[in-house]
CSV table of N, CA, C and O in Angstrom, one decimal:
chain,number,residue,atom,x,y,z
V,243,MET,N,0.8,-1.2,0.0
V,243,MET,CA,0.0,0.0,0.0
V,243,MET,C,0.9,1.2,0.0
V,243,MET,O,1.8,1.3,0.8
V,244,GLU,N,0.6,2.2,-0.9
V,244,GLU,CA,1.4,3.4,-0.9
V,244,GLU,C,1.1,4.3,0.2
V,244,GLU,O,0.1,4.2,0.9
V,245,THR,N,2.0,5.2,0.5
V,245,THR,CA,1.9,6.1,1.7
V,245,THR,C,0.6,6.9,1.6
V,245,THR,O,-0.1,7.0,2.6
V,246,GLY,N,0.2,7.4,0.4
V,246,GLY,CA,-1.0,8.2,0.3
V,246,GLY,C,-2.2,7.4,0.6
V,246,GLY,O,-3.2,7.8,1.3
V,247,GLU,N,-2.2,6.1,0.2
V,247,GLU,CA,-3.3,5.2,0.5
V,247,GLU,C,-3.4,4.9,2.0
V,247,GLU,O,-4.5,4.9,2.6
V,248,LYS,N,-2.2,4.7,2.6
V,248,LYS,CA,-2.2,4.5,4.1
V,248,LYS,C,-2.8,5.7,4.8
V,248,LYS,O,-3.6,5.5,5.8
V,249,ILE,N,-2.4,6.9,4.4
V,249,ILE,CA,-2.9,8.1,5.1
V,249,ILE,C,-4.4,8.2,4.9
V,249,ILE,O,-5.1,8.5,5.8
V,250,ASN,N,-4.9,8.0,3.7
V,250,ASN,CA,-6.3,8.1,3.4
V,250,ASN,C,-7.1,7.1,4.2
V,250,ASN,O,-8.2,7.4,4.7
V,251,LYS,N,-6.5,5.9,4.4
V,251,LYS,CA,-7.2,4.9,5.2
V,251,LYS,C,-7.3,5.4,6.7
V,251,LYS,O,-8.4,5.2,7.3
V,252,VAL,N,-6.2,5.9,7.2
V,252,VAL,CA,-6.2,6.4,8.6
V,252,VAL,C,-7.3,7.5,8.7
V,252,VAL,O,-8.0,7.5,9.7
V,253,LEU,N,-7.3,8.4,7.8
V,253,LEU,CA,-8.2,9.6,7.9
V,253,LEU,C,-9.6,9.1,7.8
V,253,LEU,O,-10.5,9.5,8.6
V,254,ASP,N,-9.9,8.1,6.9
V,254,ASP,CA,-11.3,7.5,6.9
V,254,ASP,C,-11.6,6.8,8.1
V,254,ASP,O,-12.7,6.9,8.7
V,255,ASP,N,-10.7,5.9,8.6
V,255,ASP,CA,-11.0,5.1,9.8
V,255,ASP,C,-11.3,6.0,11.0
V,255,ASP,O,-12.1,5.7,11.9
V,256,PHE,N,-10.6,7.1,11.2
V,256,PHE,CA,-10.8,8.0,12.3
V,256,PHE,C,-11.7,9.2,12.0
V,256,PHE,O,-11.9,10.0,12.9
V,257,GLY,N,-12.2,9.3,10.8
V,257,GLY,CA,-13.1,10.4,10.5
V,257,GLY,C,-12.4,11.8,10.6
V,257,GLY,O,-13.1,12.7,11.1
V,258,MET,N,-11.2,11.9,10.3
V,258,MET,CA,-10.4,13.1,10.5
V,258,MET,C,-10.7,14.1,9.4
V,258,MET,O,-10.7,13.7,8.2
V,259,SER,N,-10.9,15.3,9.7
V,259,SER,CA,-11.0,16.4,8.7
V,259,SER,C,-9.6,16.7,8.1
V,259,SER,O,-8.6,16.4,8.7
V,260,GLY,N,-9.7,17.3,7.0
V,260,GLY,CA,-8.4,17.8,6.4
V,260,GLY,C,-7.7,18.8,7.2
V,260,GLY,O,-6.4,18.8,7.3
V,261,VAL,N,-8.4,19.6,7.9
V,261,VAL,CA,-7.8,20.7,8.8
V,261,VAL,C,-7.1,20.0,9.9
V,261,VAL,O,-5.9,20.3,10.2
V,262,LYS,N,-7.7,19.0,10.6
V,262,LYS,CA,-7.0,18.3,11.7
V,262,LYS,C,-5.9,17.5,11.2
V,262,LYS,O,-4.8,17.4,11.8
V,263,ALA,N,-6.0,16.8,10.0
V,263,ALA,CA,-4.9,16.0,9.5
V,263,ALA,C,-3.7,16.9,9.2
V,263,ALA,O,-2.6,16.5,9.4
V,264,ALA,N,-4.0,18.1,8.6
V,264,ALA,CA,-2.9,19.0,8.3
V,264,ALA,C,-2.2,19.4,9.5
V,264,ALA,O,-0.9,19.4,9.6
V,265,GLU,N,-2.9,19.7,10.6
V,265,GLU,CA,-2.3,20.1,11.9
V,265,GLU,C,-1.5,18.9,12.4
V,265,GLU,O,-0.4,19.1,12.9
V,266,ALA,N,-2.0,17.7,12.3
V,266,ALA,CA,-1.3,16.5,12.8
V,266,ALA,C,0.0,16.3,12.1
V,266,ALA,O,1.0,15.9,12.7
V,267,MET,N,0.0,16.6,10.8
V,267,MET,CA,1.2,16.4,10.0
V,267,MET,C,2.2,17.6,10.0
V,267,MET,O,3.2,17.5,9.4
V,268,GLY,N,1.7,18.7,10.6
V,268,GLY,CA,2.6,19.9,10.7
V,268,GLY,C,2.7,20.6,9.3
V,268,GLY,O,3.8,21.2,9.0
V,269,ILE,N,1.6,20.5,8.5
V,269,ILE,CA,1.6,21.2,7.2
V,269,ILE,C,0.4,22.1,7.1
V,269,ILE,O,-0.5,21.9,7.9
V,270,SER,N,0.4,23.0,6.2
V,270,SER,CA,-0.7,23.9,6.0
V,270,SER,C,-1.9,23.1,5.4
V,270,SER,O,-1.6,22.1,4.7
V,271,TYR,N,-3.1,23.6,5.5
V,271,TYR,CA,-4.2,23.0,4.9
V,271,TYR,C,-4.1,23.0,3.4
V,271,TYR,O,-4.4,22.0,2.7
V,272,ASP,N,-3.6,24.1,2.8
V,272,ASP,CA,-3.4,24.2,1.4
V,272,ASP,C,-2.4,23.1,0.9
V,272,ASP,O,-2.7,22.5,-0.1
V,273,THR,N,-1.4,22.9,1.6
V,273,THR,CA,-0.4,21.9,1.3
V,273,THR,C,-1.1,20.5,1.4
V,273,THR,O,-0.9,19.6,0.5
V,274,PHE,N,-1.9,20.3,2.4
V,274,PHE,CA,-2.6,19.0,2.6
V,274,PHE,C,-3.5,18.8,1.4
V,274,PHE,O,-3.4,17.7,0.8
V,275,ARG,N,-4.2,19.8,1.0
V,275,ARG,CA,-5.1,19.6,-0.2
V,275,ARG,C,-4.3,19.3,-1.4
V,275,ARG,O,-4.8,18.4,-2.2
V,276,SER,N,-3.2,19.9,-1.6
V,276,SER,CA,-2.4,19.7,-2.8
V,276,SER,C,-1.9,18.3,-2.8
V,276,SER,O,-1.9,17.6,-3.8
V,277,LYS,N,-1.4,17.8,-1.6
V,277,LYS,CA,-0.9,16.4,-1.5
V,277,LYS,C,-2.0,15.4,-1.7
V,277,LYS,O,-1.8,14.4,-2.3
V,278,LYS,N,-3.2,15.7,-1.2
V,278,LYS,CA,-4.3,14.8,-1.2
V,278,LYS,C,-4.8,14.6,-2.7
V,278,LYS,O,-5.1,13.4,-3.0
V,279,THR,N,-4.8,15.6,-3.5
V,279,THR,CA,-5.2,15.4,-4.9
V,279,THR,C,-4.2,14.6,-5.7
V,279,THR,O,-4.6,13.9,-6.6
V,280,GLY,N,-2.9,14.7,-5.3
V,280,GLY,CA,-1.9,13.9,-5.9
V,280,GLY,C,-1.7,14.2,-7.4
V,280,GLY,O,-1.1,13.4,-8.1
V,281,LYS,N,-2.1,15.3,-7.9
V,281,LYS,CA,-2.0,15.7,-9.3
V,281,LYS,C,-0.5,16.0,-9.7
V,281,LYS,O,-0.2,15.9,-10.8
V,282,ASN,N,0.3,16.4,-8.7
V,282,ASN,CA,1.7,16.7,-8.9
V,282,ASN,C,2.5,15.8,-8.1
V,282,ASN,O,2.4,15.8,-6.9
V,283,GLU,N,3.5,15.1,-8.7
V,283,GLU,CA,4.3,14.2,-8.0
V,283,GLU,C,5.1,14.9,-6.9
V,283,GLU,O,5.4,14.3,-5.9
V,284,ARG,N,5.5,16.1,-7.1
V,284,ARG,CA,6.3,16.9,-6.1
V,284,ARG,C,5.4,17.1,-4.8
V,284,ARG,O,6.0,17.2,-3.7
V,285,HIS,N,4.1,17.1,-5.0
V,285,HIS,CA,3.2,17.3,-3.9
V,285,HIS,C,2.4,16.1,-3.6
V,285,HIS,O,1.2,16.0,-3.9
V,286,SER,N,3.0,15.1,-3.0
V,286,SER,CA,2.3,13.9,-2.6
V,286,SER,C,2.8,13.6,-1.2
V,286,SER,O,3.8,14.0,-0.7
V,287,PHE,N,2.0,12.8,-0.5
V,287,PHE,CA,2.3,12.4,0.9
V,287,PHE,C,3.5,11.6,0.9
V,287,PHE,O,3.8,10.8,0.0
V,288,ASN,N,4.3,11.8,2.0
V,288,ASN,CA,5.5,11.0,2.1
V,288,ASN,C,5.5,10.2,3.5
V,288,ASN,O,4.5,10.4,4.3
V,289,GLU,N,6.5,9.5,3.7
V,289,GLU,CA,6.5,8.6,5.0
V,289,GLU,C,6.5,9.5,6.2
V,289,GLU,O,5.9,9.2,7.2
V,290,LYS,N,7.2,10.7,6.2
V,290,LYS,CA,7.2,11.6,7.3
V,290,LYS,C,5.8,12.1,7.6
V,290,LYS,O,5.4,12.1,8.8
V,291,ASN,N,5.0,12.4,6.6
V,291,ASN,CA,3.6,12.8,6.8
V,291,ASN,C,2.8,11.7,7.5
V,291,ASN,O,2.1,11.9,8.5
V,292,TYR,N,3.0,10.5,7.1
V,292,TYR,CA,2.3,9.3,7.7
V,292,TYR,C,2.8,9.1,9.1
V,292,TYR,O,1.9,9.0,10.0
V,293,GLN,N,4.1,9.2,9.4
V,293,GLN,CA,4.6,9.0,10.8
V,293,GLN,C,4.1,10.1,11.7
V,293,GLN,O,3.7,9.9,12.8
V,294,ASP,N,4.0,11.4,11.2
V,294,ASP,CA,3.5,12.5,12.0
V,294,ASP,C,2.1,12.3,12.3
V,294,ASP,O,1.6,12.5,13.5
V,295,LEU,N,1.3,11.8,11.4
V,295,LEU,CA,-0.1,11.5,11.6
V,295,LEU,C,-0.3,10.4,12.7
V,295,LEU,O,-1.1,10.6,13.6
V,296,ILE,N,0.4,9.4,12.5
V,296,ILE,CA,0.3,8.2,13.5
V,296,ILE,C,0.8,8.7,14.9
V,296,ILE,O,0.1,8.4,15.9
V,297,SER,N,1.8,9.5,15.0
V,297,SER,CA,2.3,10.0,16.3
V,297,SER,C,1.3,10.9,16.9
V,297,SER,O,1.1,10.8,18.1
V,298,PHE,N,0.6,11.7,16.1
V,298,PHE,CA,-0.4,12.6,16.6
V,298,PHE,C,-1.6,11.8,17.2
V,298,PHE,O,-2.0,12.0,18.4
V,299,ILE,N,-2.0,10.8,16.5
V,299,ILE,CA,-3.1,9.9,17.0
V,299,ILE,C,-2.7,9.2,18.3
V,299,ILE,O,-3.5,9.1,19.2
V,300,LYS,N,-1.5,8.6,18.3
V,300,LYS,CA,-1.0,7.9,19.5
V,300,LYS,C,-1.0,8.8,20.7
V,300,LYS,O,-1.3,8.4,21.8
V,301,GLU,N,-0.5,10.0,20.5
V,301,GLU,CA,-0.4,11.0,21.6
V,301,GLU,C,-1.8,11.3,22.2
V,301,GLU,O,-2.0,11.4,23.4
V,302,LEU,N,-2.7,11.5,21.3
V,302,LEU,CA,-4.1,11.8,21.7
V,302,LEU,C,-4.7,10.6,22.5
V,302,LEU,O,-5.5,10.8,23.5
V,303,THR,N,-4.4,9.4,22.0
V,303,THR,CA,-5.1,8.2,22.7
V,303,THR,C,-4.4,7.9,24.0
V,303,THR,O,-5.1,7.2,24.8
V,304,LYS,N,-3.3,8.5,24.3
V,304,LYS,CA,-2.7,8.2,25.6
V,304,LYS,C,-3.6,8.7,26.8
V,304,LYS,O,-3.5,8.2,27.9
V,305,ASN,N,-4.3,9.8,26.5
V,305,ASN,CA,-5.2,10.4,27.5
V,305,ASN,C,-6.5,9.8,27.7
V,305,ASN,O,-7.3,10.2,28.6
V,306,LEU,N,-6.8,8.7,26.9
V,306,LEU,CA,-8.1,8.1,27.1
V,306,LEU,C,-8.1,7.1,28.3
V,306,LEU,O,-7.1,6.5,28.5
V,307,ASP,N,-9.1,7.1,29.0
V,307,ASP,CA,-9.2,6.2,30.1
V,307,ASP,C,-9.8,4.8,29.7
V,307,ASP,O,-10.6,4.7,28.9
């Protein structure tokens, strides 16, 4: 599975908005939208984006009882 597909699956599974996903990845919403469309190879999700998203989710779940 490609990185973009993995990110889209996580976003779907958790029902995350683009705004929250962009925040989690440390990128602007405009950059997120550009990467999500994937029309330009220079602007596609990478492994760091995926790891940032997963780290964000793990950090938030630590506080659940």
